[in-house]
Coordinates of C-alpha atoms and ligand atoms in Angstrom, one line a residue:
M1201 CA 1.7 -14.9 0.4
L1202 CA 0.0 -13.0 -2.5
Q1203 CA -0.6 -14.5 -5.9
V1204 CA -2.4 -12.7 -8.6
S1205 CA -3.1 -14.3 -11.9
Q1206 CA -4.6 -13.0 -15.1
L1207 CA -6.6 -10.2 -13.6
N1208 CA -8.8 -8.2 -15.9
Q1209 CA -10.9 -5.1 -15.0
Y1210 CA -13.0 -2.7 -17.0
Y1211 CA -14.5 0.8 -16.4
G1212 CA -17.4 0.6 -18.8
S1213 CA -15.9 -0.3 -22.2
S1214 CA -12.3 0.6 -21.3
H1215 CA -10.1 -2.3 -20.5
T1216 CA -8.1 -1.0 -17.5
L1217 CA -6.3 -4.1 -16.3
R1218 CA -5.1 -6.5 -18.9
G1219 CA -4.1 -10.0 -17.7
V1220 CA -2.1 -8.7 -14.7
S1221 CA -0.2 -11.4 -12.8
L1222 CA 2.2 -10.9 -9.9
S1223 CA 3.4 -12.7 -6.8
L1224 CA 4.8 -11.5 -3.5
E1225 CA 6.4 -13.4 -0.6
K1226 CA 6.4 -12.8 3.1
G1227 CA 9.3 -10.5 4.1
Q1228 CA 9.5 -9.0 0.7
C1229 CA 8.7 -5.6 -0.8
L1230 CA 7.3 -5.5 -4.3
A1231 CA 7.4 -2.1 -6.0
L1232 CA 4.5 -1.4 -8.4
L1233 CA 5.7 1.2 -10.8
G1234 CA 4.1 3.1 -13.8
R1235 CA 3.1 6.5 -15.0
N1236 CA -0.1 8.3 -14.1
G1237 CA -3.3 6.6 -15.2
V1238 CA -1.8 3.2 -16.1
G1239 CA -4.0 1.3 -13.6
K1240 CA -1.9 1.1 -10.5
T1241 CA -4.7 2.2 -8.1
T1242 CA -7.2 0.2 -9.9
L1243 CA -5.1 -2.9 -9.4
L1244 CA -4.7 -2.2 -5.7
K1245 CA -8.4 -1.7 -5.3
C1246 CA -9.0 -5.1 -7.0
L1247 CA -6.6 -6.7 -4.5
M1248 CA -8.4 -5.1 -1.6
G1249 CA -11.8 -6.0 -3.1
V1250 CA -13.0 -2.4 -3.2
L1251 CA -13.5 -3.0 -7.0
P1252 CA -14.5 -6.3 -8.4
A1253 CA -12.3 -8.0 -10.9
A1254 CA -14.0 -9.0 -14.2
S1255 CA -11.8 -12.2 -14.4
G1256 CA -8.7 -13.6 -12.9
Q1257 CA -7.7 -14.8 -9.5
V1258 CA -6.3 -13.4 -6.3
R1259 CA -4.9 -15.8 -3.7
L1260 CA -3.7 -14.9 -0.2
G1261 CA -1.6 -17.6 1.6
G1262 CA -2.9 -20.2 -0.9
R1263 CA -6.6 -19.3 -0.4
D1264 CA -8.7 -17.9 -3.2
I1265 CA -10.0 -14.5 -2.1
T1266 CA -11.2 -13.2 -5.5
K1267 CA -14.8 -13.1 -4.5
L1268 CA -14.4 -11.8 -0.9
R1269 CA -15.6 -8.4 0.3
P1270 CA -13.1 -5.8 1.5
H1271 CA -13.9 -6.4 5.2
E1272 CA -13.4 -10.1 4.7
R1273 CA -10.0 -9.5 3.1
A1274 CA -9.1 -7.1 6.0
A1275 CA -10.0 -9.8 8.5
L1276 CA -7.7 -12.2 6.6
G1277 CA -4.8 -9.8 7.0
I1278 CA -4.7 -7.4 4.1
A1279 CA -4.3 -3.7 5.1
Y1280 CA -4.7 -1.0 2.5
V1281 CA -3.3 2.6 2.7
P1282 CA -5.1 4.3 -0.1
Q1283 CA -3.8 7.0 -2.4
G1284 CA -4.5 10.4 -0.7
R1285 CA -4.6 8.6 2.7
E1286 CA -8.3 8.9 3.5
I1287 CA -7.9 9.3 7.2
F1288 CA -11.0 10.4 9.1
A1289 CA -10.6 14.2 9.2
R1290 CA -13.2 14.8 12.0
L1291 CA -12.0 12.1 14.3
S1292 CA -9.0 12.4 16.6
V1293 CA -5.7 10.8 15.9
E1294 CA -6.4 8.3 18.6
E1295 CA -9.9 7.5 17.2
N1296 CA -8.3 7.0 13.7
L1297 CA -5.8 4.6 15.2
M1298 CA -8.6 2.7 16.9
M1299 CA -10.3 2.3 13.5
G1300 CA -7.3 0.2 12.5
M1301 CA -8.2 -2.3 15.2
A1302 CA -11.8 -2.6 14.0
T1303 CA -11.2 -6.2 13.1
K1304 CA -10.2 -6.9 16.7
P1305 CA -13.4 -6.2 18.6
G1306 CA -13.1 -5.2 22.3
R1307 CA -9.8 -3.5 22.0
K1308 CA -9.4 -0.3 23.8
A1309 CA -7.3 2.8 23.1
S1310 CA -4.9 1.7 25.8
T1311 CA -4.0 -1.3 23.8
I1312 CA -2.7 0.7 20.8
R1313 CA 0.7 -0.9 20.7
G1314 CA 3.7 1.1 21.8
E1315 CA 5.4 -0.2 18.7
V1316 CA 3.2 2.2 16.6
Y1317 CA 4.5 5.1 18.6
E1318 CA 8.0 3.9 18.2
L1319 CA 7.6 3.8 14.5
F1320 CA 5.8 7.1 14.4
P1321 CA 6.7 9.2 17.5
V1322 CA 5.0 12.3 16.1
L1323 CA 1.6 10.6 16.6
K1324 CA 2.0 10.1 20.3
D1325 CA 2.1 13.9 20.9
M1326 CA -1.0 14.4 18.8
L1327 CA -3.5 11.8 20.0
Q1328 CA -6.3 14.3 20.7
R1329 CA -5.8 16.4 17.6
R1330 CA -8.3 16.1 14.8
G1331 CA -6.9 14.0 11.9
G1332 CA -7.8 16.8 9.5
D1333 CA -5.6 19.2 11.3
L1334 CA -2.4 17.2 10.7
S1335 CA -0.1 18.0 7.9
G1336 CA -0.2 15.8 4.8
G1337 CA 2.9 13.9 5.9
Q1338 CA 1.6 13.4 9.4
Q1339 CA -1.7 12.1 7.9
Q1340 CA 0.2 9.7 5.7
Q1341 CA 2.0 8.4 8.8
L1342 CA -1.3 8.1 10.6
A1343 CA -2.8 6.1 7.7
I1344 CA 0.2 3.7 7.8
A1345 CA 0.0 3.4 11.6
R1346 CA -3.7 2.6 11.4
A1347 CA -3.1 -0.1 8.8
L1348 CA -0.4 -1.7 10.9
L1349 CA -2.7 -1.9 13.9
A1350 CA -4.7 -4.5 12.0
D1351 CA -1.6 -6.8 12.3
P1352 CA -1.6 -7.4 8.5
Q1353 CA 0.1 -10.2 6.6
L1354 CA 0.1 -7.9 3.6
I1355 CA 0.2 -4.1 3.6
I1356 CA -0.6 -2.3 0.4
L1357 CA 0.7 1.3 0.1
D1358 CA -0.6 3.5 -2.7
E1359 CA 2.0 6.3 -3.4
P1360 CA 2.9 7.0 0.2
T1361 CA 5.3 9.8 -0.8
E1362 CA 3.0 11.7 -3.0
G1363 CA 2.9 15.4 -2.1
I1364 CA 5.0 14.8 1.1
Q1365 CA 7.9 16.8 2.4
P1366 CA 11.4 15.2 2.2
S1367 CA 12.0 14.8 5.9
I1368 CA 8.7 12.8 6.3
I1369 CA 9.4 10.8 3.2
K1370 CA 12.6 9.7 5.0
D1371 CA 10.7 8.7 8.1
I1372 CA 8.3 6.7 6.0
G1373 CA 11.1 5.0 4.2
R1374 CA 12.7 4.1 7.5
V1375 CA 9.4 2.5 8.7
I1376 CA 9.0 0.5 5.5
R1377 CA 12.6 -0.8 5.8
L1378 CA 12.0 -1.8 9.4
L1379 CA 8.9 -3.7 8.4
R1380 CA 10.8 -5.4 5.7
E1381 CA 13.7 -6.4 8.0
R1382 CA 11.2 -7.8 10.5
G1383 CA 10.3 -10.3 7.8
D1384 CA 6.8 -11.3 8.8
I1385 CA 4.8 -9.1 6.4
A1386 CA 4.6 -8.7 2.7
I1387 CA 4.7 -5.1 1.4
L1388 CA 3.2 -4.0 -1.9
L1389 CA 4.5 -0.5 -2.6
C1390 CA 3.0 1.5 -5.4
E1391 CA 5.3 4.4 -6.2
Q1392 CA 6.2 7.0 -8.8
Y1393 CA 9.1 8.2 -6.8
F1394 CA 11.7 5.9 -8.4
D1395 CA 14.6 6.4 -6.0
F1396 CA 12.4 5.7 -3.0
A1397 CA 11.1 2.5 -4.5
H1398 CA 14.5 1.5 -5.7
E1399 CA 15.9 1.7 -2.2
L1400 CA 13.2 -0.4 -0.6
A1401 CA 12.1 -3.0 -3.1
D1402 CA 13.2 -6.6 -3.5
E1403 CA 11.2 -7.0 -6.7
F1404 CA 9.4 -4.8 -9.1
I1405 CA 6.7 -4.8 -11.7
V1406 CA 5.9 -2.0 -14.2
L1407 CA 2.4 -1.3 -15.5
S1408 CA 1.7 0.5 -18.7
R1409 CA -1.9 0.9 -20.0
G1410 CA -3.0 -1.8 -17.7
E1411 CA -0.4 -4.4 -18.7
V1412 CA 2.7 -5.6 -16.9
V1413 CA 5.4 -4.5 -19.3
A1414 CA 8.5 -5.2 -17.1
S1415 CA 9.3 -7.1 -13.9
G1416 CA 12.3 -8.5 -12.1
S1417 CA 14.5 -8.2 -9.1
Q1418 CA 15.7 -4.9 -7.6
K1419 CA 19.1 -5.1 -9.4
D1420 CA 17.4 -4.8 -12.8
M1421 CA 15.1 -2.0 -11.7
A1422 CA 17.3 0.9 -12.9
H1423 CA 17.6 -0.6 -16.4
E1424 CA 16.7 1.5 -19.5
N1425 CA 13.9 -0.9 -20.4
V1426 CA 12.2 -0.1 -17.1
K1427 CA 12.9 3.6 -17.0
R1428 CA 11.4 4.3 -20.4
H1429 CA 8.0 3.2 -18.9
L1430 CA 8.3 5.6 -16.0
A1431 CA 8.0 9.3 -15.5
V1432 CA 11.7 9.8 -14.7
Ligands
ATP2051 N1 -14.0 5.2 -11.4 C1 -13.5 5.3 -12.6 N2 -14.3 5.3 -13.7 C2 -13.8 5.3 -14.9 N3 -12.5 5.4 -15.2 C3 -11.7 5.4 -14.2 C4 -12.1 5.3 -12.8 N4 -11.0 5.3 -12.0 C5 -10.0 5.4 -12.8 N5 -10.3 5.4 -14.1 C6 -9.4 5.4 -15.3 O1 -8.7 4.2 -15.3 C7 -7.3 4.4 -15.6 C8 -6.4 3.9 -14.5 O2 -6.6 4.7 -13.3 P1 -5.8 4.5 -12.0 O3 -6.4 5.4 -11.0 O4 -5.8 3.1 -11.7 O5 -4.3 4.9 -12.4 P2 -3.0 5.1 -11.6 O6 -2.0 4.3 -12.3 O7 -3.3 4.8 -10.1 O8 -2.7 6.7 -11.8 P3 -2.0 7.7 -10.7 O9 -0.6 7.4 -10.8 O10 -2.4 9.0 -11.3 O11 -2.6 7.5 -9.4 C9 -7.2 5.9 -15.9 O12 -7.3 6.1 -17.2 C10 -8.4 6.5 -15.1 O13 -8.8 7.7 -15.8
MG2052 MG1 -3.2 5.9 -8.4

Protein backbone atom coordinates (compact mmCIF):
# COMPACT_ATOMS: atom_id res chain seq x y z
CA MET A 1 0.00 0.00 0.00
CA LEU A 2 2.60 2.55 1.14
CA GLN A 3 6.27 2.36 0.28
CA VAL A 4 8.76 4.99 1.26
CA SER A 5 12.35 4.74 0.16
CA GLN A 6 15.38 6.80 1.08
CA LEU A 7 13.50 9.95 1.98
CA ASN A 8 15.59 13.01 2.84
CA GLN A 9 14.35 16.36 4.03
CA TYR A 10 16.04 19.54 5.28
CA TYR A 11 15.00 22.65 7.17
CA GLY A 12 17.63 25.07 5.89
CA SER A 13 20.96 23.43 6.63
CA SER A 14 19.61 20.94 9.15
CA HIS A 15 19.17 17.45 7.78
CA THR A 16 15.86 16.45 9.38
CA LEU A 17 15.08 13.16 7.64
CA ARG A 18 17.98 10.90 6.76
CA GLY A 19 17.29 8.18 4.25
CA VAL A 20 14.01 7.07 5.80
CA SER A 21 12.45 3.93 4.33
CA LEU A 22 9.34 2.09 5.44
CA SER A 23 6.49 0.06 4.07
CA LEU A 24 2.95 -0.56 5.20
CA GLU A 25 0.38 -3.06 3.94
CA LYS A 26 -3.38 -2.81 3.76
CA GLY A 27 -5.02 -4.02 6.99
CA GLN A 28 -1.93 -3.26 9.02
CA CYS A 29 -1.05 -0.68 11.61
CA LEU A 30 2.50 0.64 11.61
CA ALA A 31 3.61 2.51 14.74
CA LEU A 32 6.04 5.37 14.20
CA LEU A 33 7.89 5.93 17.47
CA GLY A 34 10.54 8.32 18.69
CA ARG A 35 11.25 11.09 21.17
CA ASN A 36 10.31 14.75 20.75
CA GLY A 37 11.91 16.50 17.82
CA VAL A 38 13.29 13.43 16.00
CA GLY A 39 11.36 14.16 12.79
CA LYS A 40 8.12 12.18 13.13
CA THR A 41 5.80 15.00 12.12
CA THR A 42 8.19 16.07 9.39
CA LEU A 43 8.04 12.55 7.94
CA LEU A 44 4.23 12.50 8.03
CA LYS A 45 4.08 15.91 6.35
CA CYS A 46 6.33 14.61 3.57
CA LEU A 47 4.01 11.62 3.11
CA MET A 48 0.99 13.91 2.84
CA GLY A 49 2.88 16.31 0.58
CA VAL A 50 2.51 19.28 2.93
CA LEU A 51 6.30 19.47 2.88
CA PRO A 52 8.40 18.60 -0.16
CA ALA A 53 10.97 15.85 0.21
CA ALA A 54 14.46 16.78 -0.98
CA SER A 55 15.06 13.28 -2.33
CA GLY A 56 13.65 9.78 -2.11
CA GLN A 57 10.40 8.23 -3.20
CA VAL A 58 6.89 7.77 -1.86
CA ARG A 59 4.66 5.17 -3.52
CA LEU A 60 1.01 4.51 -2.84
CA GLY A 61 -0.46 1.31 -4.25
CA GLY A 62 2.53 1.05 -6.58
CA ARG A 63 2.15 4.57 -7.94
CA ASP A 64 4.87 7.18 -7.49
CA ILE A 65 3.25 10.09 -5.64
CA THR A 66 6.46 11.85 -4.54
CA LYS A 67 5.73 14.98 -6.57
CA LEU A 68 1.99 15.20 -5.97
CA ARG A 69 0.33 18.04 -4.06
CA PRO A 70 -1.53 17.33 -0.80
CA HIS A 71 -5.00 17.56 -2.39
CA GLU A 72 -3.93 15.12 -5.11
CA ARG A 73 -2.72 12.67 -2.47
CA ALA A 74 -5.99 13.14 -0.58
CA ALA A 75 -7.91 12.30 -3.74
CA LEU A 76 -5.84 9.12 -4.08
CA GLY A 77 -6.88 8.05 -0.60
CA ILE A 78 -4.47 9.42 1.96
CA ALA A 79 -6.10 11.02 5.00
CA TYR A 80 -4.05 12.93 7.52
CA VAL A 81 -4.96 13.74 11.12
CA PRO A 82 -2.35 16.31 12.10
CA GLN A 83 -0.72 16.72 15.48
CA GLY A 84 -2.84 19.16 17.47
CA ARG A 85 -5.88 18.11 15.40
CA GLU A 86 -6.43 21.33 13.42
CA ILE A 87 -10.17 21.13 13.23
CA PHE A 88 -12.01 24.29 12.12
CA ALA A 89 -12.81 25.99 15.42
CA ARG A 90 -15.40 28.39 14.00
CA LEU A 91 -17.28 25.80 11.97
CA SER A 92 -19.85 23.46 13.45
CA VAL A 93 -19.12 19.81 14.03
CA GLU A 94 -21.32 18.96 11.05
CA GLU A 95 -19.49 21.43 8.80
CA ASN A 96 -16.16 20.01 9.96
CA LEU A 97 -17.35 16.53 9.01
CA MET A 98 -18.46 17.76 5.61
CA MET A 99 -14.94 19.08 5.01
CA GLY A 100 -13.88 15.46 5.16
CA MET A 101 -16.03 14.80 2.11
CA ALA A 102 -14.51 17.67 0.12
CA THR A 103 -12.97 15.18 -2.29
CA LYS A 104 -16.48 13.86 -3.01
CA PRO A 105 -18.26 16.83 -4.59
CA GLY A 106 -22.01 17.06 -4.28
CA ARG A 107 -22.31 15.15 -1.04
CA LYS A 108 -24.72 16.58 1.49
CA ALA A 109 -24.70 16.54 5.28
CA SER A 110 -27.37 13.86 5.18
CA THR A 111 -24.87 11.53 3.54
CA ILE A 112 -22.44 11.63 6.46
CA ARG A 113 -22.31 7.95 7.05
CA GLY A 114 -24.00 6.47 10.08
CA GLU A 115 -20.84 4.48 10.58
CA VAL A 116 -19.06 7.65 11.68
CA TYR A 117 -21.61 8.15 14.42
CA GLU A 118 -21.32 4.53 15.42
CA LEU A 119 -17.59 4.96 15.82
CA PHE A 120 -17.93 8.31 17.57
CA PRO A 121 -21.40 8.50 19.18
CA VAL A 122 -20.48 11.70 21.00
CA LEU A 123 -20.34 13.62 17.70
CA LYS A 124 -23.94 12.92 16.82
CA ASP A 125 -25.15 14.87 19.86
CA MET A 126 -22.96 17.83 19.03
CA LEU A 127 -23.49 18.43 15.32
CA GLN A 128 -24.43 22.09 15.69
CA ARG A 129 -21.78 22.91 18.27
CA ARG A 130 -18.75 24.90 17.18
CA GLY A 131 -15.66 22.75 16.77
CA GLY A 132 -13.71 25.09 19.00
CA ASP A 133 -16.14 24.50 21.87
CA LEU A 134 -15.43 20.76 21.99
CA SER A 135 -13.00 19.32 24.51
CA GLY A 136 -9.56 18.36 23.24
CA GLY A 137 -10.52 14.69 23.18
CA GLN A 138 -13.75 15.39 21.32
CA GLN A 139 -11.82 17.48 18.79
CA GLN A 140 -9.45 14.57 18.25
CA GLN A 141 -12.41 12.27 17.61
CA LEU A 142 -13.85 14.85 15.22
CA ALA A 143 -10.53 15.06 13.35
CA ILE A 144 -10.39 11.27 12.97
CA ALA A 145 -14.04 11.10 11.89
CA ARG A 146 -13.43 13.84 9.32
CA ALA A 147 -10.46 11.91 7.94
CA LEU A 148 -12.49 8.68 7.67
CA LEU A 149 -15.21 10.41 5.66
CA ALA A 150 -12.75 10.71 2.79
CA ASP A 151 -12.82 6.87 2.51
CA PRO A 152 -9.04 6.67 2.78
CA GLN A 153 -6.86 3.74 1.83
CA LEU A 154 -4.26 5.08 4.22
CA ILE A 155 -4.91 7.05 7.39
CA ILE A 156 -2.03 8.90 9.05
CA LEU A 157 -2.48 9.78 12.72
CA ASP A 158 0.03 12.13 14.37
CA GLU A 159 0.02 11.54 18.15
CA PRO A 160 -3.74 11.10 18.57
CA THR A 161 -3.44 10.57 22.35
CA GLU A 162 -1.38 13.69 23.06
CA GLY A 163 -2.97 15.72 25.86
CA ILE A 164 -6.13 13.60 25.93
CA GLN A 165 -7.97 12.17 28.91
CA PRO A 166 -7.76 8.40 29.49
CA SER A 167 -11.42 7.59 28.80
CA ILE A 168 -11.23 9.19 25.34
CA ILE A 169 -7.85 7.56 24.65
CA LYS A 170 -9.66 4.26 25.20
CA ASP A 171 -12.40 5.23 22.73
CA ILE A 172 -9.82 6.23 20.13
CA GLY A 173 -7.96 2.96 20.66
CA ARG A 174 -11.17 1.03 20.14
CA VAL A 175 -11.78 2.84 16.83
CA ILE A 176 -8.25 2.18 15.57
CA ARG A 177 -8.62 -1.50 16.48
CA LEU A 178 -11.93 -1.70 14.62
CA LEU A 179 -10.42 -0.11 11.53
CA ARG A 180 -7.54 -2.53 11.68
CA GLU A 181 -9.86 -5.52 12.02
CA ARG A 182 -11.89 -4.30 9.07
CA GLY A 183 -8.74 -4.87 7.05
CA ASP A 184 -9.33 -2.51 4.13
CA ILE A 185 -7.21 0.40 5.29
CA ALA A 186 -3.58 0.96 6.20
CA ILE A 187 -2.90 2.83 9.44
CA LEU A 188 0.21 4.83 10.18
CA LEU A 189 0.14 5.67 13.88
CA CYS A 190 2.71 8.12 15.20
CA GLU A 191 2.81 7.85 19.00
CA GLN A 192 4.88 8.61 22.07
CA TYR A 193 2.44 6.74 24.31
CA PHE A 194 4.22 3.40 24.07
CA ASP A 195 1.56 1.13 25.60
CA PHE A 196 -1.12 2.52 23.30
CA ALA A 197 1.00 1.91 20.21
CA HIS A 198 2.10 -1.50 21.49
CA GLU A 199 -1.50 -2.64 21.80
CA LEU A 200 -2.48 -1.58 18.30
CA ALA A 201 0.52 -2.00 16.04
CA ASP A 202 1.46 -4.91 13.77
CA GLU A 203 4.84 -3.42 12.95
CA PHE A 204 6.90 -0.51 14.23
CA ILE A 205 9.72 1.80 13.28
CA VAL A 206 11.69 4.08 15.58
CA LEU A 207 13.16 7.39 14.47
CA SER A 208 16.08 9.05 16.17
CA ARG A 209 17.53 12.29 14.78
CA GLY A 210 15.79 11.73 11.49
CA GLU A 211 17.02 8.18 11.02
CA VAL A 212 15.30 4.83 11.36
CA VAL A 213 17.22 3.23 14.24
CA ALA A 214 14.97 0.23 14.90
CA SER A 215 12.09 -1.56 13.21
CA GLY A 216 10.33 -4.87 13.36
CA SER A 217 7.13 -6.65 14.24
CA GLN A 218 4.99 -5.96 17.29
CA LYS A 219 6.48 -8.80 19.32
CA ASP A 220 9.90 -7.12 19.25
CA MET A 221 8.57 -3.71 20.17
CA ALA A 222 9.08 -3.91 23.93
CA HIS A 223 12.75 -4.85 23.52
CA GLU A 224 15.47 -2.88 25.34
CA ASN A 225 17.03 -1.81 22.05
CA VAL A 226 13.78 -0.14 21.10
CA LYS A 227 12.94 1.39 24.45
CA ARG A 228 16.26 3.13 24.83
CA HIS A 229 15.31 5.33 21.87
CA LEU A 230 11.98 6.27 23.44
CA ALA A 231 10.91 8.55 26.23
CA VAL A 232 9.67 5.69 28.42
N1 LIG B 1 9.23 24.57 10.07
C1 LIG B 1 10.38 24.22 10.64
N2 LIG B 1 11.50 24.92 10.40
C2 LIG B 1 12.68 24.57 10.96
N3 LIG B 1 12.85 23.50 11.77
C3 LIG B 1 11.77 22.77 12.03
C4 LIG B 1 10.48 23.07 11.50
N4 LIG B 1 9.59 22.16 11.95
C5 LIG B 1 10.29 21.32 12.72
N5 LIG B 1 11.59 21.67 12.79
C6 LIG B 1 12.66 20.96 13.53
O1 LIG B 1 12.84 19.69 12.93
C7 LIG B 1 13.03 18.68 13.91
C8 LIG B 1 11.95 17.61 13.77
O2 LIG B 1 10.67 18.18 14.10
P1 LIG B 1 9.33 17.32 14.07
O3 LIG B 1 8.22 18.26 14.35
O4 LIG B 1 9.28 16.54 12.85
O5 LIG B 1 9.58 16.35 15.31
P2 LIG B 1 8.60 15.32 16.03
O6 LIG B 1 9.33 14.04 16.11
O7 LIG B 1 7.28 15.34 15.39
O8 LIG B 1 8.50 15.94 17.51
P3 LIG B 1 7.25 15.90 18.55
O9 LIG B 1 7.24 14.53 19.13
O10 LIG B 1 7.64 16.93 19.57
O11 LIG B 1 6.01 16.24 17.81
C9 LIG B 1 13.00 19.40 15.24
O12 LIG B 1 14.33 19.65 15.61
C10 LIG B 1 12.27 20.68 14.95
O13 LIG B 1 12.70 21.71 15.81
MG1 LIG C 1 5.40 15.80 16.02
